[in-house]
mmCIF file of N, CA and C in Angstrom:
data_model
loop_
_atom_site.group_PDB
_atom_site.id
_atom_site.type_symbol
_atom_site.label_atom_id
_atom_site.label_comp_id
_atom_site.label_asym_id
_atom_site.label_seq_id
_atom_site.Cartn_x
_atom_site.Cartn_y
_atom_site.Cartn_z
ATOM 1 N N ILE L 3 18.198 -8.639 -8.047
ATOM 2 C CA ILE L 3 17.266 -9.566 -8.200
ATOM 3 C C ILE L 3 17.420 -11.279 -7.706
ATOM 4 N N HIS L 4 16.517 -11.596 -7.379
ATOM 5 C CA HIS L 4 16.556 -13.119 -6.868
ATOM 6 C C HIS L 4 15.790 -14.052 -7.465
ATOM 7 N N PRO L 5 15.988 -14.548 -8.297
ATOM 8 C CA PRO L 5 15.616 -15.665 -9.288
ATOM 9 C C PRO L 5 14.593 -16.830 -8.469
ATOM 10 N N GLN L 6 15.157 -16.969 -7.262
ATOM 11 C CA GLN L 6 14.157 -18.112 -6.652
ATOM 12 C C GLN L 6 13.178 -17.764 -5.914
ATOM 13 N N SER L 7 12.858 -16.376 -5.604
ATOM 14 C CA SER L 7 11.904 -15.525 -4.871
ATOM 15 C C SER L 7 11.672 -16.300 -3.823
ATOM 16 N N ILE L 8 12.614 -16.716 -3.018
ATOM 17 C CA ILE L 8 12.234 -17.210 -1.780
ATOM 18 C C ILE L 8 12.443 -15.783 -0.709
ATOM 19 N N VAL L 9 13.297 -15.173 -0.778
ATOM 20 C CA VAL L 9 13.741 -14.158 0.154
ATOM 21 C C VAL L 9 12.649 -12.951 -0.346
ATOM 22 N N HIS L 10 11.655 -12.511 0.635
ATOM 23 C CA HIS L 10 10.804 -11.484 0.253
ATOM 24 C C HIS L 10 11.188 -10.267 0.827
ATOM 25 N N SER L 11 11.940 -10.012 1.711
ATOM 26 C CA SER L 11 12.425 -8.926 2.291
ATOM 27 C C SER L 11 13.474 -9.052 2.948
ATOM 28 N N PHE L 12 14.103 -7.992 3.093
ATOM 29 C CA PHE L 12 15.645 -7.845 3.993
ATOM 30 C C PHE L 12 15.579 -6.362 4.550
ATOM 31 N N VAL L 13 15.907 -6.336 6.119
ATOM 32 C CA VAL L 13 16.053 -5.181 6.765
ATOM 33 C C VAL L 13 17.485 -5.140 7.270
ATOM 34 N N GLU L 14 18.198 -4.232 6.857
ATOM 35 C CA GLU L 14 19.267 -3.967 7.336
ATOM 36 C C GLU L 14 19.344 -3.002 8.451
ATOM 37 N N PHE L 15 20.235 -3.463 9.716
ATOM 38 C CA PHE L 15 20.499 -2.570 10.881
ATOM 39 C C PHE L 15 21.624 -1.708 10.853
ATOM 40 N N ALA L 16 21.720 -1.125 11.840
ATOM 41 C CA ALA L 16 22.884 0.099 11.860
ATOM 42 C C ALA L 16 24.208 -0.888 12.185
ATOM 43 N N ASP L 17 24.189 -1.910 12.882
ATOM 44 C CA ASP L 17 25.428 -2.666 12.929
ATOM 45 C C ASP L 17 25.553 -3.466 11.655
ATOM 46 N N ASN L 18 24.804 -3.427 10.831
ATOM 47 C CA ASN L 18 25.062 -4.074 9.562
ATOM 48 C C ASN L 18 24.701 -5.582 9.541
ATOM 49 N N SER L 19 23.932 -6.144 10.780
ATOM 50 C CA SER L 19 23.471 -7.138 10.526
ATOM 51 C C SER L 19 22.095 -7.190 9.729
ATOM 52 N N ILE L 20 21.512 -8.276 9.058
ATOM 53 C CA ILE L 20 20.324 -8.156 8.226
ATOM 54 C C ILE L 20 19.509 -9.221 8.575
ATOM 55 N N LEU L 21 17.945 -8.921 8.873
ATOM 56 C CA LEU L 21 17.135 -9.858 9.040
ATOM 57 C C LEU L 21 16.458 -10.187 7.926
ATOM 58 N N ALA L 22 15.880 -11.226 7.408
ATOM 59 C CA ALA L 22 15.207 -11.593 6.257
ATOM 60 C C ALA L 22 14.021 -12.260 6.460
ATOM 61 N N GLN L 23 13.125 -12.239 5.716
ATOM 62 C CA GLN L 23 11.738 -12.701 5.719
ATOM 63 C C GLN L 23 11.712 -13.675 4.626
ATOM 64 N N LEU L 24 12.019 -15.192 4.613
ATOM 65 C CA LEU L 24 12.122 -16.100 3.751
ATOM 66 C C LEU L 24 10.454 -16.924 3.968
ATOM 67 N N GLY L 25 10.527 -17.356 2.490
ATOM 68 C CA GLY L 25 9.121 -18.570 2.437
ATOM 69 C C GLY L 25 9.167 -18.708 1.015
ATOM 70 N N PRO L 26 8.077 -19.876 0.637
ATOM 71 C CA PRO L 26 7.708 -20.165 -0.609
ATOM 72 C C PRO L 26 7.563 -19.022 -1.688
ATOM 73 N N PRO L 27 7.939 -19.522 -2.953
ATOM 74 C CA PRO L 27 7.857 -18.305 -3.947
ATOM 75 C C PRO L 27 6.298 -17.986 -4.392
ATOM 76 N N ASP L 28 5.865 -17.511 -3.221
ATOM 77 C CA ASP L 28 4.441 -17.207 -3.415
ATOM 78 C C ASP L 28 4.099 -15.920 -2.157
ATOM 79 N N MET L 29 3.698 -14.874 -2.933
ATOM 80 C CA MET L 29 3.348 -13.711 -2.183
ATOM 81 C C MET L 29 2.533 -13.617 -1.306
ATOM 82 N N ARG L 30 1.351 -14.646 -1.560
ATOM 83 C CA ARG L 30 0.167 -14.509 -0.519
ATOM 84 C C ARG L 30 0.502 -14.460 1.002
ATOM 85 N N THR L 31 1.444 -15.047 1.663
ATOM 86 C CA THR L 31 1.791 -14.862 3.005
ATOM 87 C C THR L 31 2.606 -13.257 3.241
ATOM 88 N N PRO L 32 3.344 -13.096 2.422
ATOM 89 C CA PRO L 32 3.946 -11.708 2.929
ATOM 90 C C PRO L 32 2.840 -10.517 2.788
ATOM 91 N N ILE L 33 1.830 -10.907 1.636
ATOM 92 C CA ILE L 33 0.871 -10.011 1.656
ATOM 93 C C ILE L 33 -0.322 -9.977 2.720
ATOM 94 N N GLN L 34 -0.564 -11.127 3.008
ATOM 95 C CA GLN L 34 -1.364 -11.506 4.133
ATOM 96 C C GLN L 34 -0.675 -11.106 5.567
ATOM 97 N N TYR L 35 0.412 -11.167 5.706
ATOM 98 C CA TYR L 35 1.226 -10.538 6.884
ATOM 99 C C TYR L 35 0.843 -9.120 6.964
ATOM 100 N N ALA L 36 1.205 -8.087 5.663
ATOM 101 C CA ALA L 36 1.164 -7.032 5.637
ATOM 102 C C ALA L 36 -0.154 -6.526 6.147
ATOM 103 N N LEU L 37 -1.187 -7.367 5.558
ATOM 104 C CA LEU L 37 -2.590 -6.544 5.857
ATOM 105 C C LEU L 37 -3.032 -6.964 7.252
ATOM 106 N N THR L 38 -2.527 -7.857 8.217
ATOM 107 C CA THR L 38 -3.006 -8.200 9.330
ATOM 108 C C THR L 38 -1.836 -8.014 10.374
ATOM 109 N N TYR L 39 -0.707 -7.649 10.295
ATOM 110 C CA TYR L 39 0.215 -7.255 11.268
ATOM 111 C C TYR L 39 -0.554 -6.191 12.398
ATOM 112 N N PRO L 40 -0.252 -6.746 13.527
ATOM 113 C CA PRO L 40 0.547 -7.462 13.755
ATOM 114 C C PRO L 40 0.255 -9.110 14.103
ATOM 115 N N GLN L 41 -0.981 -9.200 14.080
ATOM 116 C CA GLN L 41 -1.514 -10.702 14.037
ATOM 117 C C GLN L 41 -0.459 -11.421 13.039
ATOM 118 N N ARG L 42 -0.790 -12.764 13.300
ATOM 119 C CA ARG L 42 -0.049 -14.054 12.449
ATOM 120 C C ARG L 42 -1.179 -15.199 12.455
ATOM 121 N N LEU L 43 -1.793 -14.772 10.996
ATOM 122 C CA LEU L 43 -2.929 -15.818 10.784
ATOM 123 C C LEU L 43 -2.171 -17.209 10.347
ATOM 124 N N GLU L 44 -3.164 -18.406 9.903
ATOM 125 C CA GLU L 44 -2.674 -19.312 9.532
ATOM 126 C C GLU L 44 -1.943 -19.347 8.115
ATOM 127 N N GLY L 45 -0.825 -19.887 7.881
ATOM 128 C CA GLY L 45 -0.645 -19.698 6.419
ATOM 129 C C GLY L 45 -1.265 -20.509 5.351
ATOM 130 N N CYS L 46 -0.990 -19.337 4.297
ATOM 131 C CA CYS L 46 -2.199 -19.615 2.975
ATOM 132 C C CYS L 46 -1.129 -20.237 2.249
ATOM 133 N N SER L 47 0.065 -20.528 2.113
ATOM 134 C CA SER L 47 1.354 -21.051 1.224
ATOM 135 C C SER L 47 1.555 -22.393 1.795
ATOM 136 N N ARG L 48 2.199 -22.925 0.758
ATOM 137 C CA ARG L 48 2.430 -24.604 1.024
ATOM 138 C C ARG L 48 3.676 -24.380 2.076
ATOM 139 N N HIS L 49 3.953 -25.412 3.234
ATOM 140 C CA HIS L 49 5.097 -25.623 3.837
ATOM 141 C C HIS L 49 6.170 -25.672 2.914
ATOM 142 N N MET L 50 7.353 -24.900 3.321
ATOM 143 C CA MET L 50 8.553 -24.793 2.723
ATOM 144 C C MET L 50 9.705 -25.757 3.432
ATOM 145 N N ASP L 51 9.844 -26.765 2.672
ATOM 146 C CA ASP L 51 10.907 -27.822 2.739
ATOM 147 C C ASP L 51 12.314 -27.287 2.472
ATOM 148 N N TRP L 52 13.039 -26.968 3.517
ATOM 149 C CA TRP L 52 14.494 -26.274 3.299
ATOM 150 C C TRP L 52 15.180 -27.533 2.681
ATOM 151 N N THR L 53 15.126 -28.640 2.745
ATOM 152 C CA THR L 53 15.906 -29.636 2.297
ATOM 153 C C THR L 53 15.806 -29.459 0.749
ATOM 154 N N GLU L 54 14.915 -29.173 0.447
ATOM 155 C CA GLU L 54 14.820 -28.926 -1.296
ATOM 156 C C GLU L 54 15.614 -27.679 -1.540
ATOM 157 N N LEU L 55 15.877 -26.870 -1.176
ATOM 158 C CA LEU L 55 16.503 -25.745 -1.572
ATOM 159 C C LEU L 55 18.070 -25.879 -1.706
ATOM 160 N N SER L 56 18.814 -25.687 -2.964
ATOM 161 C CA SER L 56 19.755 -25.737 -3.157
ATOM 162 C C SER L 56 20.804 -24.653 -3.012
ATOM 163 N N GLY L 57 20.319 -23.413 -2.676
ATOM 164 C CA GLY L 57 21.037 -21.939 -2.705
ATOM 165 C C GLY L 57 19.877 -21.058 -3.117
ATOM 166 N N LEU L 58 20.357 -19.781 -2.732
ATOM 167 C CA LEU L 58 19.881 -18.528 -2.757
ATOM 168 C C LEU L 58 20.762 -17.787 -3.653
ATOM 169 N N THR L 59 20.597 -17.183 -4.877
ATOM 170 C CA THR L 59 21.425 -16.226 -5.693
ATOM 171 C C THR L 59 21.150 -14.875 -5.728
ATOM 172 N N PHE L 60 21.716 -14.134 -5.626
ATOM 173 C CA PHE L 60 21.265 -12.443 -6.080
ATOM 174 C C PHE L 60 22.254 -11.944 -6.961
ATOM 175 N N GLU L 61 21.769 -11.357 -8.253
ATOM 176 C CA GLU L 61 22.099 -10.845 -9.368
ATOM 177 C C GLU L 61 21.969 -9.194 -9.032
ATOM 178 N N PRO L 62 23.023 -8.506 -9.741
ATOM 179 C CA PRO L 62 22.436 -6.924 -10.009
ATOM 180 C C PRO L 62 21.247 -7.066 -11.100
ATOM 181 N N PRO L 63 20.576 -5.899 -10.616
ATOM 182 C CA PRO L 63 19.419 -5.702 -11.633
ATOM 183 C C PRO L 63 19.928 -5.106 -13.241
ATOM 184 N N ASP L 64 19.258 -5.597 -14.090
ATOM 185 C CA ASP L 64 19.380 -5.003 -15.553
ATOM 186 C C ASP L 64 18.725 -3.925 -15.664
ATOM 187 N N HIS L 65 19.209 -2.813 -15.602
ATOM 188 C CA HIS L 65 18.247 -1.324 -15.495
ATOM 189 C C HIS L 65 17.597 -1.337 -16.855
ATOM 190 N N ASP L 66 18.240 -1.834 -18.055
ATOM 191 C CA ASP L 66 17.708 -1.774 -19.304
ATOM 192 C C ASP L 66 16.514 -2.337 -19.450
ATOM 193 N N ARG L 67 16.404 -3.876 -18.879
ATOM 194 C CA ARG L 67 15.262 -4.854 -18.725
ATOM 195 C C ARG L 67 13.891 -4.082 -17.687
ATOM 196 N N PHE L 68 14.743 -3.533 -16.411
ATOM 197 C CA PHE L 68 14.025 -3.018 -15.588
ATOM 198 C C PHE L 68 13.867 -1.521 -15.461
ATOM 199 N N GLY L 69 13.228 -0.844 -16.379
ATOM 200 C CA GLY L 69 13.400 0.641 -16.668
ATOM 201 C C GLY L 69 13.155 1.318 -15.364
ATOM 202 N N ALA L 70 11.686 0.777 -14.522
ATOM 203 C CA ALA L 70 11.136 1.547 -13.815
ATOM 204 C C ALA L 70 12.131 1.332 -12.445
ATOM 205 N N LEU L 71 12.709 0.361 -12.245
ATOM 206 C CA LEU L 71 13.649 0.238 -10.997
ATOM 207 C C LEU L 71 14.711 1.476 -11.242
ATOM 208 N N LYS L 72 15.351 1.723 -12.402
ATOM 209 C CA LYS L 72 16.182 2.676 -12.579
ATOM 210 C C LYS L 72 15.667 4.092 -12.472
ATOM 211 N N LEU L 73 14.507 4.440 -12.832
ATOM 212 C CA LEU L 73 13.797 5.681 -12.612
ATOM 213 C C LEU L 73 13.443 5.655 -11.028
ATOM 214 N N ALA L 74 13.455 4.575 -10.345
ATOM 215 C CA ALA L 74 12.837 4.464 -8.881
ATOM 216 C C ALA L 74 14.076 5.212 -7.945
ATOM 217 N N TYR L 75 15.657 4.677 -8.525
ATOM 218 C CA TYR L 75 16.610 5.176 -7.907
ATOM 219 C C TYR L 75 16.919 6.849 -8.129
ATOM 220 N N GLU L 76 16.632 6.959 -9.257
ATOM 221 C CA GLU L 76 16.479 8.493 -9.597
ATOM 222 C C GLU L 76 15.889 9.256 -8.735
ATOM 223 N N VAL L 77 14.449 8.755 -8.585
ATOM 224 C CA VAL L 77 13.264 9.470 -7.806
ATOM 225 C C VAL L 77 14.088 9.334 -6.728
ATOM 226 N N ILE L 78 14.668 8.535 -5.847
ATOM 227 C CA ILE L 78 15.220 8.484 -4.648
ATOM 228 C C ILE L 78 16.316 9.560 -4.234
ATOM 229 N N ASP L 79 17.154 9.939 -5.495
ATOM 230 C CA ASP L 79 18.308 10.587 -5.480
ATOM 231 C C ASP L 79 17.584 12.006 -5.651
ATOM 232 N N ALA L 80 16.517 12.387 -6.437
ATOM 233 C CA ALA L 80 16.177 13.316 -6.649
ATOM 234 C C ALA L 80 15.338 14.230 -5.206
ATOM 235 N N GLY L 81 14.592 13.205 -4.638
ATOM 236 C CA GLY L 81 14.029 13.825 -3.520
ATOM 237 C C GLY L 81 12.607 14.813 -3.776
ATOM 238 N N GLY L 82 12.095 15.376 -2.902
ATOM 239 C CA GLY L 82 11.237 16.309 -2.909
ATOM 240 C C GLY L 82 10.013 15.706 -3.255
ATOM 241 N N THR L 83 9.335 16.218 -4.234
ATOM 242 C CA THR L 83 8.144 15.599 -4.900
ATOM 243 C C THR L 83 8.346 14.818 -5.847
ATOM 244 N N ALA L 84 9.339 14.253 -6.161
ATOM 245 C CA ALA L 84 9.809 13.209 -7.390
ATOM 246 C C ALA L 84 9.162 12.164 -7.090
ATOM 247 N N GLY L 85 9.212 11.494 -5.595
ATOM 248 C CA GLY L 85 8.311 10.421 -5.515
ATOM 249 C C GLY L 85 6.944 10.411 -5.469
ATOM 250 N N ALA L 86 6.428 11.565 -4.929
ATOM 251 C CA ALA L 86 4.570 11.658 -5.472
ATOM 252 C C ALA L 86 4.574 11.768 -6.755
ATOM 253 N N ILE L 87 5.357 12.144 -7.604
ATOM 254 C CA ILE L 87 4.966 12.262 -9.150
ATOM 255 C C ILE L 87 5.359 10.814 -9.638
ATOM 256 N N PHE L 88 6.479 10.251 -9.384
ATOM 257 C CA PHE L 88 6.469 8.650 -9.541
ATOM 258 C C PHE L 88 5.152 7.609 -9.447
ATOM 259 N N ASN L 89 4.744 7.841 -7.982
ATOM 260 C CA ASN L 89 3.903 7.037 -7.397
ATOM 261 C C ASN L 89 2.612 7.473 -8.232
ATOM 262 N N ALA L 90 2.100 8.457 -8.412
ATOM 263 C CA ALA L 90 0.714 9.056 -9.160
ATOM 264 C C ALA L 90 0.946 8.512 -10.398
ATOM 265 N N ALA L 91 2.024 8.829 -11.251
ATOM 266 C CA ALA L 91 2.141 8.616 -12.626
ATOM 267 C C ALA L 91 1.997 6.986 -12.616
ATOM 268 N N ASN L 92 2.451 6.445 -12.034
ATOM 269 C CA ASN L 92 2.592 4.960 -12.074
ATOM 270 C C ASN L 92 1.319 4.084 -11.615
ATOM 271 N N GLU L 93 0.572 5.083 -10.754
ATOM 272 C CA GLU L 93 -0.904 4.489 -10.783
ATOM 273 C C GLU L 93 -1.609 4.855 -11.830
ATOM 274 N N ALA L 94 -1.620 6.041 -12.079
ATOM 275 C CA ALA L 94 -2.680 6.314 -13.373
ATOM 276 C C ALA L 94 -2.430 5.536 -14.861
ATOM 277 N N ALA L 95 -0.902 5.297 -14.892
ATOM 278 C CA ALA L 95 -0.583 4.244 -16.065
ATOM 279 C C ALA L 95 -0.884 3.195 -16.104
ATOM 280 N N VAL L 96 -0.864 2.469 -14.856
ATOM 281 C CA VAL L 96 -1.054 1.180 -14.511
ATOM 282 C C VAL L 96 -2.851 1.045 -14.681
ATOM 283 N N ASP L 97 -3.412 1.916 -14.579
ATOM 284 C CA ASP L 97 -4.972 1.979 -14.424
ATOM 285 C C ASP L 97 -5.247 2.029 -16.063
ATOM 286 N N ALA L 98 -4.543 2.934 -16.767
ATOM 287 C CA ALA L 98 -5.184 2.933 -18.009
ATOM 288 C C ALA L 98 -4.398 1.458 -18.739
ATOM 289 N N PHE L 99 -3.237 0.881 -18.392
ATOM 290 C CA PHE L 99 -3.145 -0.303 -18.982
ATOM 291 C C PHE L 99 -4.260 -1.404 -18.490
ATOM 292 N N LEU L 100 -4.794 -1.335 -17.402
ATOM 293 C CA LEU L 100 -5.737 -2.385 -16.930
ATOM 294 C C LEU L 100 -7.112 -2.301 -17.489
ATOM 295 N N LYS L 101 -7.301 -1.022 -17.950
ATOM 296 C CA LYS L 101 -8.538 -0.790 -19.074
ATOM 297 C C LYS L 101 -7.834 -0.834 -20.368
ATOM 298 N N GLU L 102 -7.004 -1.316 -20.697
ATOM 299 C CA GLU L 102 -6.564 -1.327 -22.155
ATOM 300 C C GLU L 102 -6.404 -0.461 -22.907
ATOM 301 N N LYS L 103 -5.955 0.671 -22.285
ATOM 302 C CA LYS L 103 -6.087 2.189 -22.919
ATOM 303 C C LYS L 103 -4.394 2.232 -23.505
ATOM 304 N N ILE L 104 -3.583 1.385 -22.890
ATOM 305 C CA ILE L 104 -1.963 1.456 -23.322
ATOM 306 C C ILE L 104 -1.573 0.048 -23.283
ATOM 307 N N ARG L 105 -0.243 -0.298 -23.770
ATOM 308 C CA ARG L 105 0.320 -1.325 -23.564
ATOM 309 C C ARG L 105 1.241 -1.518 -22.294
ATOM 310 N N PHE L 106 1.422 -2.515 -22.119
ATOM 311 C CA PHE L 106 2.245 -2.619 -20.716
ATOM 312 C C PHE L 106 3.761 -1.768 -20.679
ATOM 313 N N GLY L 107 4.364 -2.015 -22.015
ATOM 314 C CA GLY L 107 5.373 -1.368 -21.889
ATOM 315 C C GLY L 107 5.418 0.207 -21.924
ATOM 316 N N GLN L 108 4.346 0.943 -22.247
ATOM 317 C CA GLN L 108 4.066 2.342 -21.940
ATOM 318 C C GLN L 108 3.971 2.902 -20.555
ATOM 319 N N ILE L 109 3.723 1.879 -19.833
ATOM 320 C CA ILE L 109 3.574 2.529 -18.242
ATOM 321 C C ILE L 109 4.854 3.177 -17.976
ATOM 322 N N THR L 110 6.109 2.335 -18.241
ATOM 323 C CA THR L 110 7.466 2.942 -17.358
ATOM 324 C C THR L 110 7.435 4.424 -18.659
ATOM 325 N N GLU L 111 7.446 4.172 -19.758
ATOM 326 C CA GLU L 111 7.477 5.626 -20.653
ATOM 327 C C GLU L 111 6.707 6.726 -20.160
ATOM 328 N N LEU L 112 5.442 6.565 -19.484
ATOM 329 C CA LEU L 112 4.652 7.273 -19.268
ATOM 330 C C LEU L 112 5.173 8.059 -17.931
ATOM 331 N N VAL L 113 5.558 7.256 -16.894
ATOM 332 C CA VAL L 113 6.277 7.583 -15.865
ATOM 333 C C VAL L 113 7.316 8.339 -16.039
ATOM 334 N N ALA L 114 8.389 8.008 -16.982
ATOM 335 C CA ALA L 114 9.463 8.755 -17.307
ATOM 336 C C ALA L 114 9.126 10.165 -17.700
ATOM 337 N N GLN L 115 8.015 10.312 -18.718
ATOM 338 C CA GLN L 115 7.629 11.468 -19.263
ATOM 339 C C GLN L 115 6.980 12.433 -18.328
ATOM 340 N N ALA L 116 6.115 11.756 -17.280
ATOM 341 C CA ALA L 116 5.875 12.728 -16.193
ATOM 342 C C ALA L 116 6.827 13.229 -15.455
ATOM 343 N N LEU L 117 7.866 12.529 -14.926
ATOM 344 C CA LEU L 117 9.088 12.912 -14.232
ATOM 345 C C LEU L 117 9.760 13.894 -14.816
ATOM 346 N N SER L 118 9.993 13.756 -16.225
ATOM 347 C CA SER L 118 10.719 15.018 -16.951
ATOM 348 C C SER L 118 9.990 16.082 -16.913
ATOM 349 N N ALA L 119 8.647 16.179 -17.278
ATOM 350 C CA ALA L 119 7.848 17.390 -17.372
ATOM 351 C C ALA L 119 7.362 17.927 -16.388
ATOM 352 N N ILE L 120 7.323 17.468 -14.948
ATOM 353 C CA ILE L 120 6.867 18.038 -13.732
ATOM 354 C C ILE L 120 7.986 18.488 -13.173
ATOM 355 N N THR L 121 8.076 19.982 -12.808
ATOM 356 C CA THR L 121 9.270 20.170 -11.902
ATOM 357 C C THR L 121 8.995 19.725 -10.468
ATOM 358 N N VAL L 122 10.171 19.162 -10.158
ATOM 359 C CA VAL L 122 10.228 18.778 -8.425
ATOM 360 C C VAL L 122 10.531 19.695 -7.869
ATOM 361 N N THR L 123 9.820 19.657 -6.488
ATOM 362 C CA THR L 123 10.133 21.097 -5.541
ATOM 363 C C THR L 123 10.332 20.118 -4.290
ATOM 364 N N PRO L 124 11.064 21.091 -3.261
ATOM 365 C CA PRO L 124 10.648 20.768 -1.998
ATOM 366 C C PRO L 124 9.461 20.250 -1.601
ATOM 367 N N VAL L 125 9.374 19.182 -0.375
ATOM 368 C CA VAL L 125 7.991 18.835 -0.004
ATOM 369 C C VAL L 125 7.929 19.856 1.063
ATOM 370 N N ASP L 126 7.286 20.803 1.293
ATOM 371 C CA ASP L 126 7.087 21.800 2.737
ATOM 372 C C ASP L 126 5.822 21.558 3.264
ATOM 373 N N SER L 127 4.872 20.862 2.454
ATOM 374 C CA SER L 127 3.651 20.620 3.070
ATOM 375 C C SER L 127 2.966 19.465 2.514
ATOM 376 N N LEU L 128 1.930 18.842 3.012
ATOM 377 C CA LEU L 128 0.818 17.888 2.398
ATOM 378 C C LEU L 128 0.534 18.387 1.249
ATOM 379 N N GLU L 129 0.108 19.794 1.190
ATOM 380 C CA GLU L 129 -0.678 20.362 -0.336
ATOM 381 C C GLU L 129 0.300 20.395 -1.301
ATOM 382 N N THR L 130 1.769 20.417 -1.221
ATOM 383 C CA THR L 130 2.838 20.545 -2.154
ATOM 384 C C THR L 130 2.947 19.068 -2.249
ATOM 385 N N ALA L 131 2.543 17.959 -1.760
ATOM 386 C CA ALA L 131 2.886 16.427 -2.083
ATOM 387 C C ALA L 131 1.583 16.188 -2.930
ATOM 388 N N MET L 132 0.361 16.523 -2.341
ATOM 389 C CA MET L 132 -0.813 16.573 -3.249
ATOM 390 C C MET L 132 -0.986 17.178 -4.609
ATOM 391 N N ASP L 133 -0.487 18.240 -4.676
ATOM 392 C CA ASP L 133 -0.550 18.963 -5.949
ATOM 393 C C ASP L 133 0.442 18.247 -6.820
ATOM 394 N N ALA L 134 1.378 17.796 -6.456
ATOM 395 C CA ALA L 134 2.728 17.110 -7.536
ATOM 396 C C ALA L 134 1.808 15.887 -7.853
ATOM 397 N N ASP L 135 1.239 14.809 -6.871
ATOM 398 C CA ASP L 135 0.298 13.914 -7.131
ATOM 399 C C ASP L 135 -0.792 14.119 -8.311
ATOM 400 N N GLN L 136 -1.454 15.399 -7.926
ATOM 401 C CA GLN L 136 -2.392 15.576 -9.211
ATOM 402 C C GLN L 136 -1.808 15.797 -10.289
ATOM 403 N N GLN L 137 -0.628 16.962 -10.153
ATOM 404 C CA GLN L 137 0.060 17.119 -11.699
ATOM 405 C C GLN L 137 0.179 15.732 -12.618
ATOM 406 N N ALA L 138 0.857 14.799 -11.506
ATOM 407 C CA ALA L 138 1.248 13.685 -12.548
ATOM 408 C C ALA L 138 -0.023 12.994 -13.162
ATOM 409 N N ARG L 139 -0.869 12.681 -12.329
ATOM 410 C CA ARG L 139 -2.154 11.932 -12.647
ATOM 411 C C ARG L 139 -2.712 12.780 -14.012
ATOM 412 N N ASP L 140 -2.941 13.957 -13.818
ATOM 413 C CA ASP L 140 -3.330 14.830 -14.969
ATOM 414 C C ASP L 140 -2.521 14.426 -16.327
ATOM 415 N N PHE L 141 -1.079 14.632 -16.050
ATOM 416 C CA PHE L 141 -0.285 14.563 -17.190
ATOM 417 C C PHE L 141 -0.316 13.079 -17.820
ATOM 418 N N VAL L 142 -0.543 12.224 -17.064
ATOM 419 C CA VAL L 142 -0.382 10.911 -17.715
ATOM 420 C C VAL L 142 -1.939 10.787 -18.129
ATOM 421 N N ASN L 143 -3.221 11.132 -17.792
ATOM 422 C CA ASN L 143 -4.443 10.842 -18.064
ATOM 423 C C ASN L 143 -4.392 11.484 -19.471
ATOM 424 N N THR L 144 -3.801 12.926 -19.761
ATOM 425 C CA THR L 144 -3.853 13.853 -20.826
ATOM 426 C C THR L 144 -3.087 12.621 -21.761
ATOM 427 N N ALA L 145 -2.038 12.202 -21.610
ATOM 428 C CA ALA L 145 -0.895 11.431 -22.714
ATOM 429 C C ALA L 145 -1.698 10.448 -22.961
ATOM 430 N N VAL L 146 -2.255 9.779 -22.226
ATOM 431 C CA VAL L 146 -3.055 8.431 -22.539
ATOM 432 C C VAL L 146 -4.447 8.749 -23.719
ATOM 433 N N LYS L 147 -4.842 9.931 -23.448
ATOM 434 C CA LYS L 147 -5.897 10.219 -24.570
ATOM 435 C C LYS L 147 -5.408 10.698 -25.862
ATOM 436 N N LYS L 148 -4.232 10.798 -25.817
ATOM 437 C CA LYS L 148 -3.446 11.158 -27.058
ATOM 438 C C LYS L 148 -2.658 9.960 -27.663
ATOM 439 N N THR L 149 -2.821 8.909 -26.933
ATOM 440 C CA THR L 149 -1.992 7.815 -27.168
ATOM 441 C C THR L 149 -2.980 6.692 -28.213
ATOM 442 N N VAL L 150 -2.211 6.358 -29.207
ATOM 443 C CA VAL L 150 -2.888 5.313 -30.062
ATOM 444 C C VAL L 150 -2.320 3.891 -29.770
ATOM 445 N N LEU L 151 -3.278 3.017 -29.073
ATOM 446 C CA LEU L 151 -3.050 1.695 -28.781
ATOM 447 C C LEU L 151 -2.235 0.894 -30.001
ATOM 448 N N MET L 152 -1.347 0.161 -30.141
ATOM 449 C CA MET L 152 -0.875 -0.564 -31.071
ATOM 450 C C MET L 152 -0.661 -1.959 -30.664
#
């Protein structure tokens, strides 16, 4: 966790050197770059005055507070269709939240339930990944219909 939100990304190379993308605590420029790569458009954030920066700090994440991050690490370890299940369940749950069908805190709960309910298998084809995606969306959408918003 990086409280200052100045470092937007790191890339670590085989020789253990690290390249970082830094900028104002505003995600507009990194998003703009992601959408327009390899072009560099004029910046849409304020100019960064590096003399105002007193330091950069990084803290280990609190997995109780950031439950989805813990799930993401578990998905990486699980491999196979777990990534497709995680992503699709998250997209379906976020959609339900945006439509005010569930509370924000229920997003991670639904993703975790989908990961527990759906069997993770090796990905041997695009069809396998797409099937896992659909199973996760169906699982979340069914669960949302049964949910009472409080």
